[in-house]
């Protein structure tokens, strides 16, 4: 519960930051004729983090894109099995991407790669990507476990 509220709050903060920085950039560029170098990078990084966080929230709320025609054609038992398989495949894929991201982090760290304007270590930004994919994978595992528990409770009744 704490995690679900935390990612909602972080999303709101990121949207506010993104909106404010974009407004400030437009104001400085077109009113004062003085573009800010750092604002585009902060906006880009905030947007990237917001996208990954939103994907995690979509998994949590079961609002990922689906093909509804298949939902109508298959029975409830097959649907439940298919859903559990999809959750495990998606969790595995998320953890695989997380594992592959470790190589990106090591590479960025070894060459001391920095972002152009803010000079933030890119290994830090790739670390955020790693964290987000782990979070998405954990969300799929949570959905899988919750569905199994729900099924166990139904069987006991």
Coordinates of N, CA and C in Angstrom, one line a residue:
X1 N 0.8 -1.2 0.0 CA 0.0 0.0 0.0 C 0.9 1.3 0.0
X2 N 1.9 1.3 0.8 CA 2.8 2.4 0.9 C 3.4 2.7 -0.5
X3 N 3.8 1.6 -1.1 CA 4.5 1.8 -2.4 C 3.5 2.3 -3.5
X4 N 2.3 1.9 -3.5 CA 1.3 2.3 -4.4 C 1.0 3.8 -4.2
X5 N 0.9 4.3 -3.0 CA 0.7 5.7 -2.8 C 1.9 6.5 -3.1
X6 N 3.1 5.9 -2.9 CA 4.4 6.6 -3.1 C 4.6 6.9 -4.6
X7 N 4.3 5.9 -5.5 CA 4.5 6.1 -6.9 C 3.4 7.0 -7.5
X8 N 2.3 7.1 -6.9 CA 1.3 8.1 -7.3 C 1.8 9.5 -7.0
X9 N 2.3 9.7 -5.8 CA 2.8 11.0 -5.4 C 4.0 11.4 -6.2
X10 N 4.9 10.5 -6.5 CA 6.1 10.8 -7.3 C 5.6 11.2 -8.7
X11 N 4.6 10.5 -9.2 CA 4.1 10.9 -10.6 C 3.6 12.3 -10.6
X12 N 2.8 12.6 -9.6 CA 2.3 14.0 -9.5 C 3.4 15.0 -9.4
X13 N 4.4 14.8 -8.6 CA 5.5 15.7 -8.5 C 6.3 15.8 -9.8
X14 N 6.5 14.7 -10.5 CA 7.1 14.8 -11.8 C 6.3 15.5 -12.8
X15 N 5.0 15.4 -12.8 CA 4.2 16.2 -13.8 C 4.3 17.6 -13.4
X16 N 4.3 18.0 -12.2 CA 4.4 19.4 -11.8 C 5.7 20.0 -12.2
X17 N 6.8 19.2 -11.9 CA 8.2 19.6 -12.3 C 8.2 19.8 -13.8
X18 N 7.7 18.8 -14.6 CA 7.7 18.9 -16.0 C 7.0 20.1 -16.5
X19 N 5.8 20.4 -16.0 CA 5.0 21.5 -16.4 C 5.7 22.8 -16.1
X20 N 6.2 23.0 -14.9 CA 6.9 24.2 -14.5 C 8.1 24.5 -15.3
X21 N 8.9 23.5 -15.5 CA 10.2 23.7 -16.3 C 9.9 24.0 -17.7
X22 N 8.9 23.4 -18.3 CA 8.5 23.7 -19.7 C 8.0 25.1 -19.8
X23 N 7.2 25.5 -18.8 CA 6.7 26.9 -18.8 C 7.8 27.9 -18.7
X24 N 8.7 27.6 -17.8 CA 9.9 28.5 -17.6 C 10.7 28.6 -18.8
X25 N 10.9 27.4 -19.5 CA 11.7 27.4 -20.7 C 11.1 28.3 -21.8
X26 N 9.8 28.1 -22.0 CA 9.1 28.9 -23.0 C 9.2 30.4 -22.6
X27 N 9.0 30.7 -21.4 CA 9.0 32.1 -20.9 C 10.4 32.7 -21.2
X28 N 11.5 32.0 -20.8 CA 12.8 32.5 -21.0 C 13.2 32.6 -22.5
X29 N 12.8 31.6 -23.3 CA 13.2 31.6 -24.7 C 12.5 32.6 -25.5
X30 N 11.2 32.8 -25.3 CA 10.4 33.7 -26.2 C 10.1 35.1 -25.6
X31 N 10.2 35.2 -24.3 CA 10.0 36.5 -23.7 C 11.3 37.2 -23.5
X32 N 12.2 36.5 -22.9 CA 13.5 37.1 -22.5 C 14.6 36.9 -23.6
X33 N 14.3 36.0 -24.5 CA 15.2 35.6 -25.6 C 16.5 35.1 -25.0
X34 N 16.4 34.3 -23.9 CA 17.5 33.7 -23.2 C 17.2 32.2 -22.9
X35 N 17.5 31.3 -23.9 CA 17.1 29.9 -23.6 C 18.0 29.3 -22.5
X36 N 17.3 28.4 -21.7 CA 18.0 27.8 -20.6 C 18.5 26.4 -21.1
X37 N 19.8 26.2 -20.9 CA 20.4 24.9 -21.4 C 19.9 23.7 -20.6
X38 N 19.8 23.9 -19.4 CA 19.5 22.7 -18.5 C 18.1 22.3 -18.5
X39 N 17.2 23.1 -18.9 CA 15.7 22.8 -18.8 C 15.3 21.7 -19.7
X40 N 15.8 21.6 -20.9 CA 15.5 20.5 -21.8 C 15.9 19.1 -21.2
X41 N 17.0 19.1 -20.6 CA 17.5 17.8 -20.1 C 16.7 17.4 -18.9
X42 N 16.4 18.3 -18.0 CA 15.6 18.0 -16.8 C 14.2 17.5 -17.3
X43 N 13.6 18.2 -18.2 CA 12.3 17.8 -18.8 C 12.4 16.4 -19.4
X44 N 13.4 16.1 -20.1 CA 13.6 14.8 -20.8 C 13.7 13.7 -19.7
X45 N 14.6 13.9 -18.7 CA 14.8 12.9 -17.7 C 13.5 12.7 -16.9
X46 N 12.8 13.8 -16.5 CA 11.6 13.7 -15.8 C 10.5 13.0 -16.6
X47 N 10.4 13.2 -17.9 CA 9.5 12.5 -18.7 C 9.8 11.0 -18.8
X48 N 11.0 10.7 -19.0 CA 11.4 9.3 -19.0 C 11.1 8.6 -17.8
X49 N 11.4 9.1 -16.6 CA 11.1 8.5 -15.3 C 9.5 8.4 -15.2
X50 N 8.8 9.4 -15.6 CA 7.3 9.4 -15.5 C 6.8 8.3 -16.4
X51 N 7.3 8.1 -17.5 CA 6.8 7.0 -18.4 C 7.0 5.6 -17.7
X52 N 8.2 5.4 -17.2 CA 8.4 4.1 -16.5 C 7.6 3.9 -15.3
X53 N 7.4 5.0 -14.5 CA 6.6 4.9 -13.4 C 5.1 4.7 -13.7
X54 N 4.7 5.3 -14.8 CA 3.3 5.1 -15.3 C 3.1 3.7 -15.7
X55 N 4.1 3.1 -16.3 CA 4.0 1.7 -16.7 C 3.8 0.8 -15.5
X56 N 4.5 1.1 -14.5 CA 4.4 0.4 -13.2 C 3.0 0.5 -12.6
X57 N 2.5 1.7 -12.6 CA 1.1 2.0 -12.1 C 0.1 1.3 -13.0
X58 N 0.3 1.3 -14.3 CA -0.7 0.6 -15.2 C -0.7 -0.9 -14.9
X59 N 0.5 -1.5 -14.6 CA 0.5 -2.9 -14.2 C -0.2 -3.1 -12.9
X60 N 0.0 -2.2 -12.0 CA -0.6 -2.3 -10.6 C -2.2 -2.3 -10.8
X61 N -2.6 -1.3 -11.6 CA -4.1 -1.1 -11.8 C -4.7 -2.0 -12.8
X62 N -3.9 -2.9 -13.4 CA -4.4 -3.8 -14.5 C -5.0 -3.0 -15.6
X63 N -4.3 -2.0 -16.1 CA -4.8 -1.1 -17.1 C -3.9 -1.1 -18.3
X64 N -3.1 -2.2 -18.5 CA -2.3 -2.3 -19.7 C -3.1 -2.6 -20.9
X65 N -2.6 -2.3 -22.1 CA -3.4 -2.5 -23.3 C -3.7 -4.0 -23.5
X66 N -4.9 -4.4 -23.9 CA -5.3 -5.7 -24.1 C -6.1 -5.8 -25.4
X67 N -6.1 -7.0 -26.0 CA -7.0 -7.2 -27.2 C -8.3 -7.8 -26.6
X68 N -9.3 -7.1 -26.6 CA -10.5 -7.5 -25.9 C -11.3 -8.6 -26.7
X69 N -11.0 -8.7 -28.0 CA -11.7 -9.7 -28.7 C -11.4 -11.1 -28.2
X70 N -10.1 -11.3 -27.8 CA -9.7 -12.6 -27.2 C -10.4 -12.8 -25.8
X71 N -10.6 -11.7 -25.1 CA -11.3 -11.8 -23.8 C -12.7 -12.4 -24.0
X72 N -13.4 -12.0 -25.1 CA -14.7 -12.5 -25.3 C -14.8 -13.9 -25.9
X73 N -13.7 -14.4 -26.5 CA -13.8 -15.7 -27.2 C -13.4 -16.9 -26.3
X74 N -12.6 -16.6 -25.2 CA -12.1 -17.7 -24.4 C -12.9 -17.8 -23.1
X75 N -12.9 -19.0 -22.5 CA -13.7 -19.2 -21.3 C -12.9 -18.7 -20.1
X76 N -13.6 -18.7 -18.9 CA -13.0 -18.1 -17.7 C -11.7 -18.9 -17.2
X77 N -11.8 -20.2 -17.3 CA -10.7 -21.0 -16.8 C -9.4 -20.8 -17.7
X78 N -9.7 -20.8 -19.0 CA -8.6 -20.5 -20.0 C -8.0 -19.1 -19.8
X79 N -8.9 -18.2 -19.6 CA -8.5 -16.8 -19.4 C -7.7 -16.7 -18.1
X80 N -8.0 -17.3 -17.1 CA -7.2 -17.3 -15.8 C -5.8 -17.8 -16.1
X81 N -5.7 -19.0 -16.8 CA -4.4 -19.6 -17.0 C -3.6 -18.7 -18.0
X82 N -4.3 -18.1 -19.0 CA -3.6 -17.2 -19.9 C -3.1 -16.0 -19.2
X83 N -3.9 -15.4 -18.3 CA -3.5 -14.2 -17.5 C -2.3 -14.5 -16.6
X84 N -2.3 -15.7 -16.0 CA -1.1 -16.1 -15.1 C 0.2 -16.2 -16.0
X85 N 0.0 -16.8 -17.2 CA 1.2 -17.0 -18.1 C 1.7 -15.7 -18.5
X86 N 0.8 -14.8 -18.9 CA 1.2 -13.4 -19.4 C 1.9 -12.7 -18.3
X87 N 1.4 -12.8 -17.0 CA 2.1 -12.1 -15.9 C 3.5 -12.6 -15.7
X88 N 3.6 -14.0 -15.8 CA 5.0 -14.5 -15.6 C 5.9 -14.2 -16.7
X89 N 5.4 -14.2 -18.0 CA 6.2 -13.8 -19.1 C 6.6 -12.3 -19.0
X90 N 5.7 -11.4 -18.7 CA 6.0 -10.0 -18.5 C 7.0 -9.7 -17.4
X91 N 6.8 -10.5 -16.3 CA 7.7 -10.3 -15.2 C 9.1 -10.8 -15.6
X92 N 9.2 -11.9 -16.2 CA 10.5 -12.4 -16.7 C 11.1 -11.4 -17.7
X93 N 10.4 -10.9 -18.6 CA 10.9 -9.9 -19.5 C 11.4 -8.7 -18.8
X94 N 10.7 -8.2 -17.8 CA 11.1 -7.0 -17.1 C 12.4 -7.2 -16.3
X95 N 12.5 -8.4 -15.7 CA 13.7 -8.7 -15.0 C 14.9 -9.0 -15.9
X96 N 14.6 -9.5 -17.1 CA 15.6 -9.7 -18.1 C 16.2 -8.3 -18.6
X97 N 15.3 -7.4 -18.9 CA 15.7 -6.0 -19.2 C 16.5 -5.4 -18.1
X98 N 16.0 -5.6 -16.9 CA 16.8 -5.1 -15.7 C 18.2 -5.6 -15.7
X99 N 18.3 -6.9 -15.9 CA 19.6 -7.5 -15.9 C 20.5 -7.0 -17.0
X100 N 19.9 -6.7 -18.2 CA 20.7 -6.2 -19.3 C 21.1 -4.7 -19.1
X101 N 20.3 -4.0 -18.3 CA 20.6 -2.6 -18.0 C 21.8 -2.5 -17.2
X102 N 22.1 -3.6 -16.4 CA 23.3 -3.5 -15.6 C 24.6 -3.3 -16.5
X103 N 24.6 -3.9 -17.6 CA 25.7 -3.7 -18.6 C 25.8 -2.3 -19.0
X104 N 24.7 -1.6 -19.3 CA 24.7 -0.2 -19.7 C 25.2 0.6 -18.5
X105 N 24.8 0.3 -17.3 CA 25.3 1.1 -16.2 C 26.8 0.9 -16.0
X106 N 27.3 -0.3 -16.1 CA 28.8 -0.6 -16.0 C 29.5 0.1 -17.1
X107 N 29.0 0.1 -18.4 CA 29.7 0.8 -19.5 C 29.7 2.3 -19.3
X108 N 28.6 2.9 -18.9 CA 28.5 4.3 -18.6 C 29.4 4.7 -17.5
X109 N 29.5 3.9 -16.5 CA 30.4 4.1 -15.3 C 31.9 4.0 -15.7
X110 N 32.2 3.1 -16.5 CA 33.6 2.8 -16.9 C 34.1 4.0 -17.8
X111 N 33.3 4.6 -18.6 CA 33.8 5.7 -19.5 C 33.4 7.0 -18.9
X112 N 32.9 7.0 -17.7 CA 32.5 8.3 -17.0 C 31.6 9.1 -17.8
X113 N 30.6 8.5 -18.4 CA 29.6 9.2 -19.3 C 28.8 10.2 -18.5
X114 N 28.7 11.4 -18.9 CA 27.9 12.5 -18.2 C 26.8 13.0 -19.2
X115 N 25.7 13.5 -18.6 CA 24.7 14.1 -19.5 C 25.3 15.5 -19.9
X116 N 24.9 15.9 -21.1 CA 25.5 17.1 -21.7 C 25.4 18.4 -20.9
X117 N 24.2 18.8 -20.4 CA 24.0 20.0 -19.8 C 24.2 20.0 -18.3
X118 N 23.6 19.0 -17.6 CA 23.7 19.0 -16.2 C 24.9 18.2 -15.6
X119 N 25.5 17.5 -16.5 CA 26.7 16.7 -16.2 C 26.4 15.7 -15.1
X120 N 25.2 15.1 -15.1 CA 24.8 14.0 -14.2 C 25.4 12.7 -14.8
X121 N 25.9 11.9 -13.9 CA 26.4 10.6 -14.4 C 25.3 9.8 -15.1
X122 N 25.5 9.4 -16.3 CA 24.5 8.6 -17.0 C 24.3 7.2 -16.3
X123 N 25.3 6.8 -15.6 CA 25.1 5.5 -14.9 C 24.0 5.7 -13.8
X124 N 23.8 6.9 -13.3 CA 22.8 7.1 -12.4 C 21.4 7.1 -13.1
X125 N 21.3 7.7 -14.3 CA 20.1 7.7 -15.0 C 19.7 6.2 -15.5
X126 N 20.7 5.5 -15.9 CA 20.5 4.1 -16.2 C 20.1 3.3 -15.0
X127 N 20.6 3.7 -13.8 CA 20.2 3.0 -12.6 C 18.7 3.2 -12.3
X128 N 18.2 4.4 -12.6 CA 16.8 4.7 -12.5 C 16.0 3.8 -13.4
X129 N 16.5 3.6 -14.6 CA 15.8 2.7 -15.6 C 15.8 1.2 -15.0
X130 N 16.9 0.8 -14.4 CA 17.0 -0.5 -13.8 C 16.0 -0.6 -12.7
X131 N 15.9 0.4 -11.8 CA 14.9 0.4 -10.7 C 13.5 0.3 -11.2
X132 N 13.2 1.0 -12.3 CA 11.8 1.1 -12.8 C 11.5 -0.3 -13.4
X133 N 12.4 -0.9 -14.1 CA 12.1 -2.3 -14.7 C 11.9 -3.3 -13.6
X134 N 12.7 -3.2 -12.6 CA 12.5 -4.1 -11.4 C 11.2 -3.9 -10.8
X135 N 10.8 -2.6 -10.6 CA 9.5 -2.3 -10.1 C 8.3 -2.9 -10.9
X136 N 8.5 -2.8 -12.2 CA 7.4 -3.3 -13.1 C 7.4 -4.8 -13.0
X137 N 8.5 -5.5 -12.9 CA 8.6 -6.9 -12.7 C 7.9 -7.3 -11.4
X138 N 8.3 -6.6 -10.4 CA 7.7 -6.9 -9.0 C 6.2 -6.7 -9.1
X139 N 5.7 -5.7 -9.8 CA 4.2 -5.5 -9.9 C 3.6 -6.7 -10.6
X140 N 4.2 -7.3 -11.6 CA 3.6 -8.5 -12.3 C 3.6 -9.7 -11.3
X141 N 4.7 -9.8 -10.6 CA 4.8 -10.9 -9.6 C 3.7 -10.7 -8.6
X142 N 3.5 -9.5 -8.1 CA 2.4 -9.2 -7.1 C 1.1 -9.6 -7.7
X143 N 0.8 -9.3 -8.9 CA -0.5 -9.6 -9.5 C -0.6 -11.1 -9.6
X144 N 0.4 -11.8 -10.0 CA 0.4 -13.3 -10.1 C 0.1 -13.9 -8.7
X145 N 0.8 -13.5 -7.7 CA 0.6 -14.0 -6.3 C -0.8 -13.7 -5.8
X146 N -1.2 -12.4 -6.0 CA -2.6 -12.1 -5.6 C -3.7 -12.9 -6.3
X147 N -3.5 -13.2 -7.5 CA -4.5 -14.0 -8.3 C -4.5 -15.4 -7.7
X148 N -3.3 -16.0 -7.4 CA -3.2 -17.3 -6.8 C -3.9 -17.3 -5.5
X149 N -3.6 -16.3 -4.6 CA -4.3 -16.3 -3.3 C -5.8 -16.2 -3.4
X150 N -6.2 -15.3 -4.4 CA -7.7 -15.2 -4.5 C -8.3 -16.5 -5.0
X151 N -7.6 -17.2 -5.8 CA -8.1 -18.5 -6.3 C -8.1 -19.5 -5.1
X152 N -7.1 -19.5 -4.2 CA -7.1 -20.4 -3.1 C -8.2 -20.1 -2.1
X153 N -8.5 -18.8 -1.9 CA -9.7 -18.4 -1.1 C -11.0 -18.9 -1.7
X154 N -11.1 -18.8 -3.0 CA -12.4 -19.3 -3.6 C -12.5 -20.8 -3.5
X155 N -11.4 -21.5 -3.5 CA -11.5 -23.0 -3.4 C -11.8 -23.4 -2.0
X156 N -11.3 -22.6 -1.0 CA -11.6 -22.9 0.4 C -13.1 -22.7 0.7
X157 N -13.7 -21.8 0.1 CA -15.1 -21.5 0.4 C -16.0 -22.6 -0.2

